Coordinates of C-alpha atoms and ligand atoms in Angstrom, one line a residue:
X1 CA 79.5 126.0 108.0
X2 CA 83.1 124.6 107.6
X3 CA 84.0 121.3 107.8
X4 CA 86.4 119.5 109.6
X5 CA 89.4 118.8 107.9
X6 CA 90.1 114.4 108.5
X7 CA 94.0 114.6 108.9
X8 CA 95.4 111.6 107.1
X9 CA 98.6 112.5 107.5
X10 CA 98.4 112.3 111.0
X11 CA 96.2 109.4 111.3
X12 CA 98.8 107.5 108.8
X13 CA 101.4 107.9 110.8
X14 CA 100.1 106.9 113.8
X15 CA 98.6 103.6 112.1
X16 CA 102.7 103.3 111.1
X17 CA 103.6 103.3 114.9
X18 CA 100.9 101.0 115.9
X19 CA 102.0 98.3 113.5
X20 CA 105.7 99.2 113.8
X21 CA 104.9 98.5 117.9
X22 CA 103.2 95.1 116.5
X23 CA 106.1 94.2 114.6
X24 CA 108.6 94.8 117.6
X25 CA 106.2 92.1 119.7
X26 CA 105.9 89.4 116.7
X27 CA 109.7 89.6 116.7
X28 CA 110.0 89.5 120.3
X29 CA 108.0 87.1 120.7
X30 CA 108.0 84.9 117.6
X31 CA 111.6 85.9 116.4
X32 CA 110.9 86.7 113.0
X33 CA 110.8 89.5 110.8
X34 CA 108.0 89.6 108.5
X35 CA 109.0 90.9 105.1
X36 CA 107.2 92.7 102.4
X37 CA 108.7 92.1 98.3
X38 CA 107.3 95.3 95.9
X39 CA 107.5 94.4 92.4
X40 CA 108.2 97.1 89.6
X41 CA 107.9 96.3 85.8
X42 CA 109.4 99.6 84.6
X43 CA 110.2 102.9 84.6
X44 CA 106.8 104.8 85.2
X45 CA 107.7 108.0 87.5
X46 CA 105.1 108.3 89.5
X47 CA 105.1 104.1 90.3
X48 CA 109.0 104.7 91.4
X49 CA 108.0 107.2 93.3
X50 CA 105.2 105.3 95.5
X51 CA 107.4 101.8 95.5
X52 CA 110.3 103.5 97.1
X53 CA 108.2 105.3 99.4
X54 CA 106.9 101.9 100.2
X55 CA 110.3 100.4 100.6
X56 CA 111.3 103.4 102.9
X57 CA 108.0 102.7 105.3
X58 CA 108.4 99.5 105.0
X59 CA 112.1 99.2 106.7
X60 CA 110.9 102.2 109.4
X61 CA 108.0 99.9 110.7
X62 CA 111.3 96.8 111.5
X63 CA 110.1 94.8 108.7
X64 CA 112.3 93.5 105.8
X65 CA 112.0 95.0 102.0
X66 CA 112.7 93.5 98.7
X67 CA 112.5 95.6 95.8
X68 CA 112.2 94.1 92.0
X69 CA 112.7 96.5 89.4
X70 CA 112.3 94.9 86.0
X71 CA 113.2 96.8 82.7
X72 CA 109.4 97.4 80.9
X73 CA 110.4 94.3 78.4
X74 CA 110.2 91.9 80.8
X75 CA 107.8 89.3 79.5
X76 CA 105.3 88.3 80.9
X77 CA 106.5 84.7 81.7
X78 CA 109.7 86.3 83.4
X79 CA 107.1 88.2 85.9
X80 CA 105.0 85.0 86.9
X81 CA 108.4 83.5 87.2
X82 CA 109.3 85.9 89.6
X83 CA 106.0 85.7 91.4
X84 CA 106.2 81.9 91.9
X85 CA 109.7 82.7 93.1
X86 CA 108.3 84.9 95.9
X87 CA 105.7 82.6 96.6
X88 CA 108.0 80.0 97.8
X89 CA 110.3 82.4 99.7
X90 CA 109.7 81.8 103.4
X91 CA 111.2 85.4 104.3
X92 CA 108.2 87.2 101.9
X93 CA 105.1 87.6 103.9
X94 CA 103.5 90.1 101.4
X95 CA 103.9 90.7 97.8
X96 CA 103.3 93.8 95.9
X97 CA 103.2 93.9 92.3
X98 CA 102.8 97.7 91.3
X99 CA 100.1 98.7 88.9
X100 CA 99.8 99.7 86.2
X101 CA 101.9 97.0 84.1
X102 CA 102.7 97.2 80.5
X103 CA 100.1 96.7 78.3
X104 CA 102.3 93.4 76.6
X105 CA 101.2 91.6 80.3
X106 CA 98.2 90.4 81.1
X107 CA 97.5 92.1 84.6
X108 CA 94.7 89.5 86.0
X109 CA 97.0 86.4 84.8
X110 CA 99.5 88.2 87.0
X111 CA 97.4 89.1 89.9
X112 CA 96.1 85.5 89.9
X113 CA 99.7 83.8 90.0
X114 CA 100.3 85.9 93.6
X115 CA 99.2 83.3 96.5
X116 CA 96.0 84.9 98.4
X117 CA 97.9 84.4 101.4
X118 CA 100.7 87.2 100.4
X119 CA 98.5 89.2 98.5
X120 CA 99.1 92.2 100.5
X121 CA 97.3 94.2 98.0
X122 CA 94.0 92.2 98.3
X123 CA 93.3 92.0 94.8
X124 CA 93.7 87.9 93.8
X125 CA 89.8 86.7 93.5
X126 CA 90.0 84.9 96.1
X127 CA 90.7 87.5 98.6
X128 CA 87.7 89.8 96.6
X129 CA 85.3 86.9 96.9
X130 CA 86.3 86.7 100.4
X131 CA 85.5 90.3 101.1
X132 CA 82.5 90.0 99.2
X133 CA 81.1 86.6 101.3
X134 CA 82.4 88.1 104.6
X135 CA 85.4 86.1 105.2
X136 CA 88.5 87.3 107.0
X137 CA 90.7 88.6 103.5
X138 CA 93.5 90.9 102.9
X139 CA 91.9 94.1 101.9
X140 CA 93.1 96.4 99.4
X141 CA 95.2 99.3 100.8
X142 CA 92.9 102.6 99.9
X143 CA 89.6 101.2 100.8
X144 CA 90.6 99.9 104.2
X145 CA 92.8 102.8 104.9
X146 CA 89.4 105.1 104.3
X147 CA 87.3 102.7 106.6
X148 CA 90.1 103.8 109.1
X149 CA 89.2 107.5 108.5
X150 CA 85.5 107.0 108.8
X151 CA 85.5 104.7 111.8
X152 CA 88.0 107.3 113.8
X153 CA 85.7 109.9 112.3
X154 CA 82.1 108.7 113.0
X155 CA 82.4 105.5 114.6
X156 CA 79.4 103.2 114.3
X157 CA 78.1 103.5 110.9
X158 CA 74.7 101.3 111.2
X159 CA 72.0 102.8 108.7
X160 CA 73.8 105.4 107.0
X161 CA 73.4 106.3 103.3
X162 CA 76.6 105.4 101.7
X163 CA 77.5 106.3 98.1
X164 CA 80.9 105.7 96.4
X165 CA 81.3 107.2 93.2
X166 CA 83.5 104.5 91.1
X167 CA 83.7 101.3 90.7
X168 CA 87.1 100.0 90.4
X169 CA 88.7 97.2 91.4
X170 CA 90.8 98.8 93.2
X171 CA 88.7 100.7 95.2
X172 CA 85.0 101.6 94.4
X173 CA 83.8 97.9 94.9
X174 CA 85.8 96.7 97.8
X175 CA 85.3 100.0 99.4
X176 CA 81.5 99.3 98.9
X177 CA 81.8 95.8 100.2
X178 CA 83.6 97.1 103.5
X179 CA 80.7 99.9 103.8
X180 CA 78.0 97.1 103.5
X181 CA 79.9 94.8 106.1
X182 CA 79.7 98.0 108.6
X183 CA 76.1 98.2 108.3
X184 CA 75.5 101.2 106.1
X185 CA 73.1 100.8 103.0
X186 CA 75.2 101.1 99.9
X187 CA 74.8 102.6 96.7
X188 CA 77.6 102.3 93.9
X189 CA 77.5 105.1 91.2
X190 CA 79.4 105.5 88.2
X191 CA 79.8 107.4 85.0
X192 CA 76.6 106.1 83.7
X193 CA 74.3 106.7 86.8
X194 CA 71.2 109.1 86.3
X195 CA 71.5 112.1 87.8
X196 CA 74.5 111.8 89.9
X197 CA 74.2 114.8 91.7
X198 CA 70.8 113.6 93.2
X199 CA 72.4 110.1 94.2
X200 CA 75.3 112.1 95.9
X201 CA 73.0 114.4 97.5
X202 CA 71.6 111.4 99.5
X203 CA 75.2 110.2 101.1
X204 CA 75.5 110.5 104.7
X205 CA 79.2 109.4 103.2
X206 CA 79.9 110.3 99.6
X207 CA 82.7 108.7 98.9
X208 CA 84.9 109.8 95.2
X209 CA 87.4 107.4 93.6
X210 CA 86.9 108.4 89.8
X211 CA 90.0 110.3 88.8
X212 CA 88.3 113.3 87.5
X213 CA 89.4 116.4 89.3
X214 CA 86.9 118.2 91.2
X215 CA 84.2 116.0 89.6
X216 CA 82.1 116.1 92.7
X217 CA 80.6 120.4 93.2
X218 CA 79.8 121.7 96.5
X219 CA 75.7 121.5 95.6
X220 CA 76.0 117.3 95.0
X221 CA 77.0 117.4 98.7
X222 CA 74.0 117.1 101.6
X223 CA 74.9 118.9 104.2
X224 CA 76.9 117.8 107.4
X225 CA 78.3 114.9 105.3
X226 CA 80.9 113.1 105.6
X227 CA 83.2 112.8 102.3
X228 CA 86.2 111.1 101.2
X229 CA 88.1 111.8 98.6
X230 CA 90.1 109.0 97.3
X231 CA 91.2 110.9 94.0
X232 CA 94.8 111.9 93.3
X233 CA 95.1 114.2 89.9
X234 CA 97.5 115.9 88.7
X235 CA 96.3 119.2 87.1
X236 CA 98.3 122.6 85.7
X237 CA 99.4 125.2 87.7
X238 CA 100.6 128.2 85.9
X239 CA 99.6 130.2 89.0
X240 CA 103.2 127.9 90.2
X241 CA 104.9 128.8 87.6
X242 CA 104.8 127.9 83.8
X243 CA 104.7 123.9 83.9
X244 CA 104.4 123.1 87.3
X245 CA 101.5 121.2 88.0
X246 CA 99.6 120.2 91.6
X247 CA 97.7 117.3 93.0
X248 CA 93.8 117.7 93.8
X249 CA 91.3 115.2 94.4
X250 CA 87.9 114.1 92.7
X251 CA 85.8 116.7 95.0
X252 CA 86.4 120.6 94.9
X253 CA 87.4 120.8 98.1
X254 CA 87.0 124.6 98.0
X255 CA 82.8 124.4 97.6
X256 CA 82.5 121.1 99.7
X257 CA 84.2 122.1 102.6
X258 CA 81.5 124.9 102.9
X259 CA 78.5 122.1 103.0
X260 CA 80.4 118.7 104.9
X261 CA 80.3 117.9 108.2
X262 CA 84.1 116.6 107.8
X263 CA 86.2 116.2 104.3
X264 CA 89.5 114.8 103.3
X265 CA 91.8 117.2 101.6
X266 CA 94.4 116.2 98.8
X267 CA 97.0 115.7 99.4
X268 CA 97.1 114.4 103.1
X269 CA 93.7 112.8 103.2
X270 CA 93.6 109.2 102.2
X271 CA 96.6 109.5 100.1
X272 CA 99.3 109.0 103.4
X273 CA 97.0 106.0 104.5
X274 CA 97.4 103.6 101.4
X275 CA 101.1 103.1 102.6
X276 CA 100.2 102.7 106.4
X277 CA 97.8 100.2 105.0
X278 CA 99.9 98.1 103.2
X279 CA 102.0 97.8 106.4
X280 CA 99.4 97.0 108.4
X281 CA 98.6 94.0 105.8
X282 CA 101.5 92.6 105.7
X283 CA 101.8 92.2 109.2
X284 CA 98.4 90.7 109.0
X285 CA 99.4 88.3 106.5
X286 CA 102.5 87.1 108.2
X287 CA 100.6 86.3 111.6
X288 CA 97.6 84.7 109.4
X289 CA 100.2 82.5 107.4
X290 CA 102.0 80.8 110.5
X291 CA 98.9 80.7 112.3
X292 CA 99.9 83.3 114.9
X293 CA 97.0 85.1 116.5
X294 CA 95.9 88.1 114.6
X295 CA 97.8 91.7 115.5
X296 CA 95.9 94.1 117.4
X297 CA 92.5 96.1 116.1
X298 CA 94.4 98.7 114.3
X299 CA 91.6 100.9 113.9
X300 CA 91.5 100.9 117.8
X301 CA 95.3 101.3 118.5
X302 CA 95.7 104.5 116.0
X303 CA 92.7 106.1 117.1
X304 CA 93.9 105.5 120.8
X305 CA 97.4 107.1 119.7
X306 CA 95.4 109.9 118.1
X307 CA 93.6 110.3 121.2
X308 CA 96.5 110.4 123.4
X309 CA 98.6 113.0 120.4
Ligands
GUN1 N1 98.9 101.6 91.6 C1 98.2 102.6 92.2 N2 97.6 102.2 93.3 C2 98.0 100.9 93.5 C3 97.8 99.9 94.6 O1 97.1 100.2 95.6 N3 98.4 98.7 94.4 C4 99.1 98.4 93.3 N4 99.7 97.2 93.2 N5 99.4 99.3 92.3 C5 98.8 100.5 92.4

C-alpha cells in the first residue's frame, strides 16, 4: 500500500486566500487593516529567513507588516520595552516575537510581557490555559495548522487513538490539547516513554514533533494511519554535492509511506501551513479585540477552496 501524500502546500495556500478574502470584507466593512508586528533579536539565518517570509505573506493577504530586527545585544529590557510599545499600538493586531532568543533573555519573561489578546503565536499562559480549559485562545501556528490537515483529511475525529511524539511548548502539548478537544483519546510520548514503537503502533494519528530526523521507522507505524510530520531537519547531502545539505522530517517518509493510509512529506507538509496560520490568527485576533464577530470557519473555507481547485 501507498499512502496518500497530504499536500500542505496546497492546502496553505488556499488557507492564505480564505483569510486574504476575510481581510478584504473586515476592511470593507469595518475600514481597517489589521496589522501583524514580527519581532527579530538577531542575526540567526534560518529565523531571517521565516520572518521575512512572514512579512512577505503577511502584506499578500492586505494586512499591514512591521518588522523589528534588533542587533543580538539587545538587552533584555530594550525587548519588553519594545513589546509594551506594541502593545499599546492601535495599528498591531498580532505580535510575533521570533524564537529562539539569545540565551542573555529570558524567553518566558518575554512571552509573558506580549498581551494574550495579540499573541498571535498563542504561547502567553494565558492563551495555553485557555486551550487547555477549552476557552476560545489564539492557538499556536504548527499545531492548529496540522488540525487543519487532519480535519480536511479525515474529518470527524471522535474515538481515535491519537499519539504525538514530543512535548514541546510549541507544539507537542497544544497539539495534544487540540486532539483531545476533537474527541480523540490522547496519548503524549516523549524521549523517555517505554517502548515507543508499541505506543506509535497504536495511533490511528501518530503525530512527530521531536527534531530527530527519521526518528519514527516504517514498522512503529499501524497500518492505514494517518501521520503528521511536524519535524523540519536539516541533514547532509553529499549525494547534492559536497556541503549541501536537505530538509527531512521526524518520520522516514520512504518506509512510512509504504504502511500509512495518508502522510505529510517534508518539505510541503505542515511546514507551508505554520505561515498560513499565523495569518489566519491575526485576523482572528483583530476581530476578537474590537469585538467584531469572529472571521469565517477557516477549516471550512479552505477545504471548500480545495474542493472546488
Ligand atoms: N521559531 C520556530 N517556530 C516558531 C514559532 O512558531 N513561533 C516563534 N515565535 N518562533 C518560532
Amino acid at each position: 500500500m501507498t499512502a496518500t501524500i497530504i499536500d500542505g502546500k496546497a492546502f496553505a495556500s488556499a488557507l492564505c486566500k480564505a483569510v486574504a478574502q476575510s481581510v478584504a470584507e473586515v476592511k470593507a466593512s469595518h475600514g481597517f487593516t489589521p496589522g501583524l508586528a514580527v519581532v527579530l533579536v538577531g542575526e540567526d539565518p534560518a529565523s531571517q529567513v521565516y520572518v521575512a517570509s512572514k512579512g512577505r505573506e503577511t502584506i499578500a493577504a492586505g494586512m499591514n507588516s512591521f518588522e523589528h530586527k534588533l542587533p543580538a545585544e539587545t538587552s533584555e529590557a530594550e525587548l519588553l520595552a519594545l513589546v509594551a510599545g506594541l502593545n499599546a499600538d492601535e495599528a498591531v493586531d498580532g505580535i510575533l516575537v521570533q524564537l529562539p532568543l539569545p540565551k542573555h533573555i529570558d524567553t518566558n519573561r518575554v512571552l509573558a510581557a506580549i498581551s494574550p489578546d495579540k499573541d498571535v503565536d498563542g504561547l502567553h499562559v494565558v492563551n495555553a490555559g485557555r486551550l487547555a480549559t477549552g476557552q476560545p485562545s489564539l492557538v499556536p501556528c504548527t499545531p492548529w495548522g496540522s488540525m487543519l490537515l487532519l480535519k480536511a483529511t479525515l474529518g470527524k475525529m471522535t474515538g481515535l487513538e491519537a499519539v504525538v511524539v514530543g512535548r514541546s511548548n510549541l507544539v507537542g502539548r497544544p497539539l495534544a490539547q487540540l486532539l483531545l478537544a476533537a474527541d480523540c483519546t490522547v496519548t503524549i510520548a516523549h524521549s523517555r516513554t517505554r517502548d515507543l514503537a508499541s505506543v506509535c503502533r497504536r495511533a490511528d494519528i501518530l503525530v512527530a514533533a521531536v527534531g530527530r530526523p527519521h526518528m519514527i521507522r516504517g514498522e512503529w507505524v499501524k497500518p492505514g494511519a494517518t501521520v503528521i510530520d511536524v519535524g523540519i531537519n536539516r541533514i547532509p547531502a553529499p549525494e547534492r554535492g559536497e556541503g549541501k545539505t536537505r530538509l527531512v522530517g521526524d518520520v522516514d517518509f520512504a518506509e512510512a509511506k509504504d504502511v500509512a493510509g495518508h502522510i505529510t512529506p517534508v518539505p510541503g507538509g505542515v511546514g507551508p501551513m505554520t505561515i498560513a496560520s499565523l495569518l489566519a490568527n491575526t485576523l482572528t485576533a483583530a476581530t476578537r479585540r474590537r469585538g467584531l464577530p469572529e472571521p469565517t470557519d477557516f477549516a471550512e473555507a479552505c477545504a471548500e477552496l480545495m474542493r472546488a481547485g
